[in-house]
C-alpha atoms as a printed R data frame, in Angstrom:
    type eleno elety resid chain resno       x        y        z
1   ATOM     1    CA   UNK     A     1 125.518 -117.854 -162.261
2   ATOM     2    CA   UNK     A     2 123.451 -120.825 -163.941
3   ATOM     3    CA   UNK     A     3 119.988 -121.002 -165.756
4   ATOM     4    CA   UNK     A     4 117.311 -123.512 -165.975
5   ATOM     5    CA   UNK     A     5 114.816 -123.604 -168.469
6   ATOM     6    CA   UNK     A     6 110.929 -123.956 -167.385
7   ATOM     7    CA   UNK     A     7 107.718 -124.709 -168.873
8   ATOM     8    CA   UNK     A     8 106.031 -123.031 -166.731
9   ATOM     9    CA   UNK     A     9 106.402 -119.829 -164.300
10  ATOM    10    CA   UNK     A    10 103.852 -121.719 -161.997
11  ATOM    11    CA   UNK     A    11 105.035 -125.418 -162.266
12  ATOM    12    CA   UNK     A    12 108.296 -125.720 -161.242
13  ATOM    13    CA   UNK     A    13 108.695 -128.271 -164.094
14  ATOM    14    CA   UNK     A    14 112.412 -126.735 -165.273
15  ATOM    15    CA   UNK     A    15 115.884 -128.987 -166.727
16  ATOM    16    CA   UNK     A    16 118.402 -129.345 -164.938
17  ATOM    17    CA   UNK     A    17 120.603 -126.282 -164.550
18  ATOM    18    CA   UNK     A    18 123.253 -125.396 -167.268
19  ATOM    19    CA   UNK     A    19 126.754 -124.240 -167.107
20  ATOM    20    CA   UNK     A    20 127.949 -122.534 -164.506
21  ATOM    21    CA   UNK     A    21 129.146 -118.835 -165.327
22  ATOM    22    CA   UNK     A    22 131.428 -116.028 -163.304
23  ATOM    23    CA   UNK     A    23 132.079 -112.760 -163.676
24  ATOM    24    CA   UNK     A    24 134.058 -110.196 -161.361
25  ATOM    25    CA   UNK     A    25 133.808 -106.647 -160.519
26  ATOM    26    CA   UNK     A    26 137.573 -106.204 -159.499
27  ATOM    27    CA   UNK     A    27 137.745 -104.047 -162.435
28  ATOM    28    CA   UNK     A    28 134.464 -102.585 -162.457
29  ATOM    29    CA   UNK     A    29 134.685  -98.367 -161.943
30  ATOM    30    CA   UNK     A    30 131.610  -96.662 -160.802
31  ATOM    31    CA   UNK     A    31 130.734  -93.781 -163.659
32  ATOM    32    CA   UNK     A    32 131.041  -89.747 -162.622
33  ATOM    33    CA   UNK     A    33 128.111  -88.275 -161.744
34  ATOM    34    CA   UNK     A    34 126.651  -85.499 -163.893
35  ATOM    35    CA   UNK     A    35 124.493  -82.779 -163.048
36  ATOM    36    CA   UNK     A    36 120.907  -82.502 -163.969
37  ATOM    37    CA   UNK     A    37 119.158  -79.729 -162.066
38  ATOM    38    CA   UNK     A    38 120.113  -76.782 -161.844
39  ATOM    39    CA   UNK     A    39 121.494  -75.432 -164.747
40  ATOM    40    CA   UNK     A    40 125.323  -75.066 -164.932
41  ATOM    41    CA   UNK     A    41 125.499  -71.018 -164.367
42  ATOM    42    CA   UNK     A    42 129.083  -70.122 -163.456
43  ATOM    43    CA   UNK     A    43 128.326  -66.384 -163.992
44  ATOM    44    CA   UNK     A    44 125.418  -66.530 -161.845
45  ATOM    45    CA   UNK     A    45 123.007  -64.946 -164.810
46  ATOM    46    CA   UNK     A    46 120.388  -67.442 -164.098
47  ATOM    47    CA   UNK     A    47 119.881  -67.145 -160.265
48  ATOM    48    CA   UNK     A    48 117.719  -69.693 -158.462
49  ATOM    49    CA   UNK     A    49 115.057  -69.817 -155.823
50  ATOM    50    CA   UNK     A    50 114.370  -71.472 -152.545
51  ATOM    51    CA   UNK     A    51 114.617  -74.515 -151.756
52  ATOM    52    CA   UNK     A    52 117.891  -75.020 -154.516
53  ATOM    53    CA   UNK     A    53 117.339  -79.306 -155.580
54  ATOM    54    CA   UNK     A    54 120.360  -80.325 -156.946
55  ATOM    55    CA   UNK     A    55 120.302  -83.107 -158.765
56  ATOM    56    CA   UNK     A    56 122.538  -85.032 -160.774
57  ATOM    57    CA   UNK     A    57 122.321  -88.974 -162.753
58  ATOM    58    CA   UNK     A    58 124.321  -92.079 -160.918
59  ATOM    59    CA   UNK     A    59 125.596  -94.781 -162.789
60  ATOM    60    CA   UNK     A    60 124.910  -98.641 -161.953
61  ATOM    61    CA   UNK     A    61 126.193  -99.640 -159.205
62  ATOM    62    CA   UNK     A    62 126.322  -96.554 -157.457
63  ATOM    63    CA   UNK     A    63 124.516  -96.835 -153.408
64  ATOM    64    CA   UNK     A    64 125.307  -93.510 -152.046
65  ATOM    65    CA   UNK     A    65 126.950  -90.319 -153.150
66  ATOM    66    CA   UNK     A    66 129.298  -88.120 -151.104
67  ATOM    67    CA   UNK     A    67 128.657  -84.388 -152.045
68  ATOM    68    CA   UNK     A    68 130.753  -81.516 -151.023
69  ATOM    69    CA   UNK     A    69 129.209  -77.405 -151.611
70  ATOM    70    CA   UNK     A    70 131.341  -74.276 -151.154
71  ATOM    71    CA   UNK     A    71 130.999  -70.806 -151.982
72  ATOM    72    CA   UNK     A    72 132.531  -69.690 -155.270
73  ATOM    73    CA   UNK     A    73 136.270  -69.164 -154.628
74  ATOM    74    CA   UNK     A    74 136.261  -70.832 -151.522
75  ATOM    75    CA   UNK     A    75 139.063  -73.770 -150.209
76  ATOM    76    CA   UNK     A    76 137.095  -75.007 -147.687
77  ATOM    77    CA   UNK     A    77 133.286  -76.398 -148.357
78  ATOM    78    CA   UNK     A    78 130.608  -74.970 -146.900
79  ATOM    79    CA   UNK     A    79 128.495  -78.334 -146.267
80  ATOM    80    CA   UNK     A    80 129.564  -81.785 -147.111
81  ATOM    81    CA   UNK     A    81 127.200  -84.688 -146.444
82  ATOM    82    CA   UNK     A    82 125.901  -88.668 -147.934
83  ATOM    83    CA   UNK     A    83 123.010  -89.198 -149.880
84  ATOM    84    CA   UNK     A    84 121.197  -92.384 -151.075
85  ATOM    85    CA   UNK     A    85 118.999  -90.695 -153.468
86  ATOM    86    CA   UNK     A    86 120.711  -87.971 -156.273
87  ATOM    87    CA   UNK     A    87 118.997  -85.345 -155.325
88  ATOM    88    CA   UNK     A    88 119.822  -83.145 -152.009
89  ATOM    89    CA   UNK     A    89 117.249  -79.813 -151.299
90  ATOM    90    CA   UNK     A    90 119.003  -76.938 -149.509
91  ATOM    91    CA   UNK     A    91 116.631  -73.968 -148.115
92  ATOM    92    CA   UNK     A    92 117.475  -70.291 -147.454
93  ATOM    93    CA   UNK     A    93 118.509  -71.566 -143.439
94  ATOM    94    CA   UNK     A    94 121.649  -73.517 -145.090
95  ATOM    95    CA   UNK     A    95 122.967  -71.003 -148.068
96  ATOM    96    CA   UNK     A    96 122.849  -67.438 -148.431
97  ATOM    97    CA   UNK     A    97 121.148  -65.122 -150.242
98  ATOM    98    CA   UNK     A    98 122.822  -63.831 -153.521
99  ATOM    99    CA   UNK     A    99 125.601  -66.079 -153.863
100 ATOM   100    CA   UNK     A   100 127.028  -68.366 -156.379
101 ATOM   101    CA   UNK     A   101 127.714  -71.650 -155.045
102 ATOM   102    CA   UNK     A   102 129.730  -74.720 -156.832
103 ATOM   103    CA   UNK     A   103 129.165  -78.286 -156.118
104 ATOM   104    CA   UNK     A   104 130.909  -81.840 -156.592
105 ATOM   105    CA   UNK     A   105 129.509  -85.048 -156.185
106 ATOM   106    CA   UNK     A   106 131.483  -88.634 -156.059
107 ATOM   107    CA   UNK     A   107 129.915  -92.305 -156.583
108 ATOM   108    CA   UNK     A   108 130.400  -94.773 -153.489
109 ATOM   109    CA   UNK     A   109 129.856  -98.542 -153.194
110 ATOM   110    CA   UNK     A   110 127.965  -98.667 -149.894
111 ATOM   111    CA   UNK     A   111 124.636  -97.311 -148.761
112 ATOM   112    CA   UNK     A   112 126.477  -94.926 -145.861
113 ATOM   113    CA   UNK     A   113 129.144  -93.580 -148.560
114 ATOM   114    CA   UNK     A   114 132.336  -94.122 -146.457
115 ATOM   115    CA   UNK     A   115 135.602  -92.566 -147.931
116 ATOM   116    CA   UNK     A   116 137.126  -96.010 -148.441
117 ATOM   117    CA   UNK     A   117 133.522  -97.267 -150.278
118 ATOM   118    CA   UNK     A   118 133.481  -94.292 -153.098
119 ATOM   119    CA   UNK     A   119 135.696  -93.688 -156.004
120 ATOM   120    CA   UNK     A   120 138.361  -91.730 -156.252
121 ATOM   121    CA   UNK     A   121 137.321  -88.806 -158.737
122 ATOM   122    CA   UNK     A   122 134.671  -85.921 -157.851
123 ATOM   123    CA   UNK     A   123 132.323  -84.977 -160.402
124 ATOM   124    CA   UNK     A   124 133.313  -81.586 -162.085
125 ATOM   125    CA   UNK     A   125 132.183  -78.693 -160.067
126 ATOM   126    CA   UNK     A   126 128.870  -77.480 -161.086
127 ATOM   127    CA   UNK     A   127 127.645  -73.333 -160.314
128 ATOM   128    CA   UNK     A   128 124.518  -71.970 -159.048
129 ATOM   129    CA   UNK     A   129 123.600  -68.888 -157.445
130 ATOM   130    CA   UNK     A   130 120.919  -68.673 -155.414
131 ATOM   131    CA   UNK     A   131 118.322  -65.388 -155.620
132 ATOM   132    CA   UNK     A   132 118.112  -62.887 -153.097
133 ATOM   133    CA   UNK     A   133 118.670  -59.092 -155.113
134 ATOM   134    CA   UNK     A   134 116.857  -56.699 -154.033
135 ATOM   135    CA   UNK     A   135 113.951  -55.894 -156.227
136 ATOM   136    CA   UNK     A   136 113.964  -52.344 -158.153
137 ATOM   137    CA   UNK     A   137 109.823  -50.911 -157.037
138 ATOM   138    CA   UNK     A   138 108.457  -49.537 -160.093
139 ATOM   139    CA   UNK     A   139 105.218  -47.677 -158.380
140 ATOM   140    CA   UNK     A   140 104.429  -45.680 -157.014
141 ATOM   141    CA   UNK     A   141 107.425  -43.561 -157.372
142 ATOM   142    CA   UNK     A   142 109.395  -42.437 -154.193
143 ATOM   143    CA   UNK     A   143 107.991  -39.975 -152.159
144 ATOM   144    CA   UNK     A   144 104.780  -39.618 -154.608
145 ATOM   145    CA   UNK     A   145 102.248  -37.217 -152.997
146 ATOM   146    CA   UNK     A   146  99.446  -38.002 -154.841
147 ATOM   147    CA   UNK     A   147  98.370  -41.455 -155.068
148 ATOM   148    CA   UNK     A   148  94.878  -42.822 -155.240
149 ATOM   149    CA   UNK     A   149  93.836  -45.230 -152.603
150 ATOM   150    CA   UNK     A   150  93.728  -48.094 -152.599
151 ATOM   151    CA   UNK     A   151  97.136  -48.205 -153.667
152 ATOM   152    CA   UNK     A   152  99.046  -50.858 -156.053
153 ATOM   153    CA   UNK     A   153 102.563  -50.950 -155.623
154 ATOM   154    CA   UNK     A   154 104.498  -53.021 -158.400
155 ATOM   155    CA   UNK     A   155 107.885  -53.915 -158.787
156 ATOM   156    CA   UNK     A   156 110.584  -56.048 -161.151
157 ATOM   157    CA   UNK     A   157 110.956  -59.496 -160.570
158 ATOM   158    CA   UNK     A   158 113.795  -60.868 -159.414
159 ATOM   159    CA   UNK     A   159 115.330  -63.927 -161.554
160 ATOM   160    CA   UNK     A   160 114.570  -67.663 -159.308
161 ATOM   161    CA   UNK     A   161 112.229  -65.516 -156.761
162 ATOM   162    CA   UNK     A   162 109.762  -67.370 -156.137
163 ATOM   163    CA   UNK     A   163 107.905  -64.903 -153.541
164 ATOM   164    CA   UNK     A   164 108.334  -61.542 -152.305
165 ATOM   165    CA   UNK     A   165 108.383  -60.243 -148.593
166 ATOM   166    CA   UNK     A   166 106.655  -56.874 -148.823
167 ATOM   167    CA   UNK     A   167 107.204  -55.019 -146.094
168 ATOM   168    CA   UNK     A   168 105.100  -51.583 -145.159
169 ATOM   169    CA   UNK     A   169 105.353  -49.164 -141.666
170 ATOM   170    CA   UNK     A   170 107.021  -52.406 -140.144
171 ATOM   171    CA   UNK     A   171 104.294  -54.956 -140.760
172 ATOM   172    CA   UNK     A   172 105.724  -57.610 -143.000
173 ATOM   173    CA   UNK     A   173 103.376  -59.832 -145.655
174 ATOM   174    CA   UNK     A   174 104.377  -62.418 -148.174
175 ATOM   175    CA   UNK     A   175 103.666  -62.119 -151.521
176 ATOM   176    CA   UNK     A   176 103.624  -65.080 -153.995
């Protein structure tokens, strides 16, 4: 590389250019990604809701990352896939209910994250489990026989739920 110094942005009036420089990137590792989002929960005490982001920071240089996501215990992941951006978003169609997930990610050179483009070394595996316990109703009591109309039912929350599907005689309503 080689600089020129200017009067002017507008002008054009610059010296001549200076020494020329190099550098090289032979040695030049891309960084291991760490997580961001969501929290680190290997015990699953902190479950999450729908849609699960996963995030995590990229060092320079890094185009695309290759992720991998299995079930806790699991050889064999579950979903594998490229990303530009560090950040994927997984709904309740693509993991299950109540169940504690771990994830890796790896830094690549190119845009389309090609084995022979990333670095070697995953990421540690980060833990999340997503919500989906039942929730515990509260009231009315089980078969009550004397409740006033109308009728409030309550119930505990459930840790990452987001919404509720209340269900009553069949009919189905959501509940935020």
């Amino acid at each position: 590389w080689q600089a020129a110094t200017c009067r002017d942005d507008h002008t054009g009036d610059c010296t001549e250019f200076g020494q020329e420089w190099k550098f090289s990137l032979a040695d030049f590792v891309l960084l291991v990604a760490q997580a961001t989002s969501p929290e680190n929960d290997p015990d699953g005490k902190k479950p999450v809701g729908f849609p699960v982001s996963i995030q995590w920071l990229t060092s320079l240089g890094t185009m695309s990352s290759w992720y991998e996501i299995y079930e806790k215990g699991a050889a064999v992941p579950k979903m594998t896939g490229t990303t530009t951006q560090p950040v994927i978003v997984l709904n309740y169609n693509q993991l299950d209910l109540e169940t504690i997930y771990k994830w890796r990610v790896k830094p690549c050179w190119g845009y389309h994250a090609e084995p022979d483009k990333c670095e070697g070394t995953w990421s540690d595996f980060f833990y999340f489990k997503t919500t989906g316990q039942p929730p515990k109703p509260i009231s009315p009591e089980n078969n009550a026989t004397d409740v006033v109309i109308p009728v409030t039912f309550k119930w505990e929350s459930v840790g990452g739920a987001k919404s509720y599907i209340f269900k009553i005689d069949g009919e189905e309503k959501i509940v935020d």
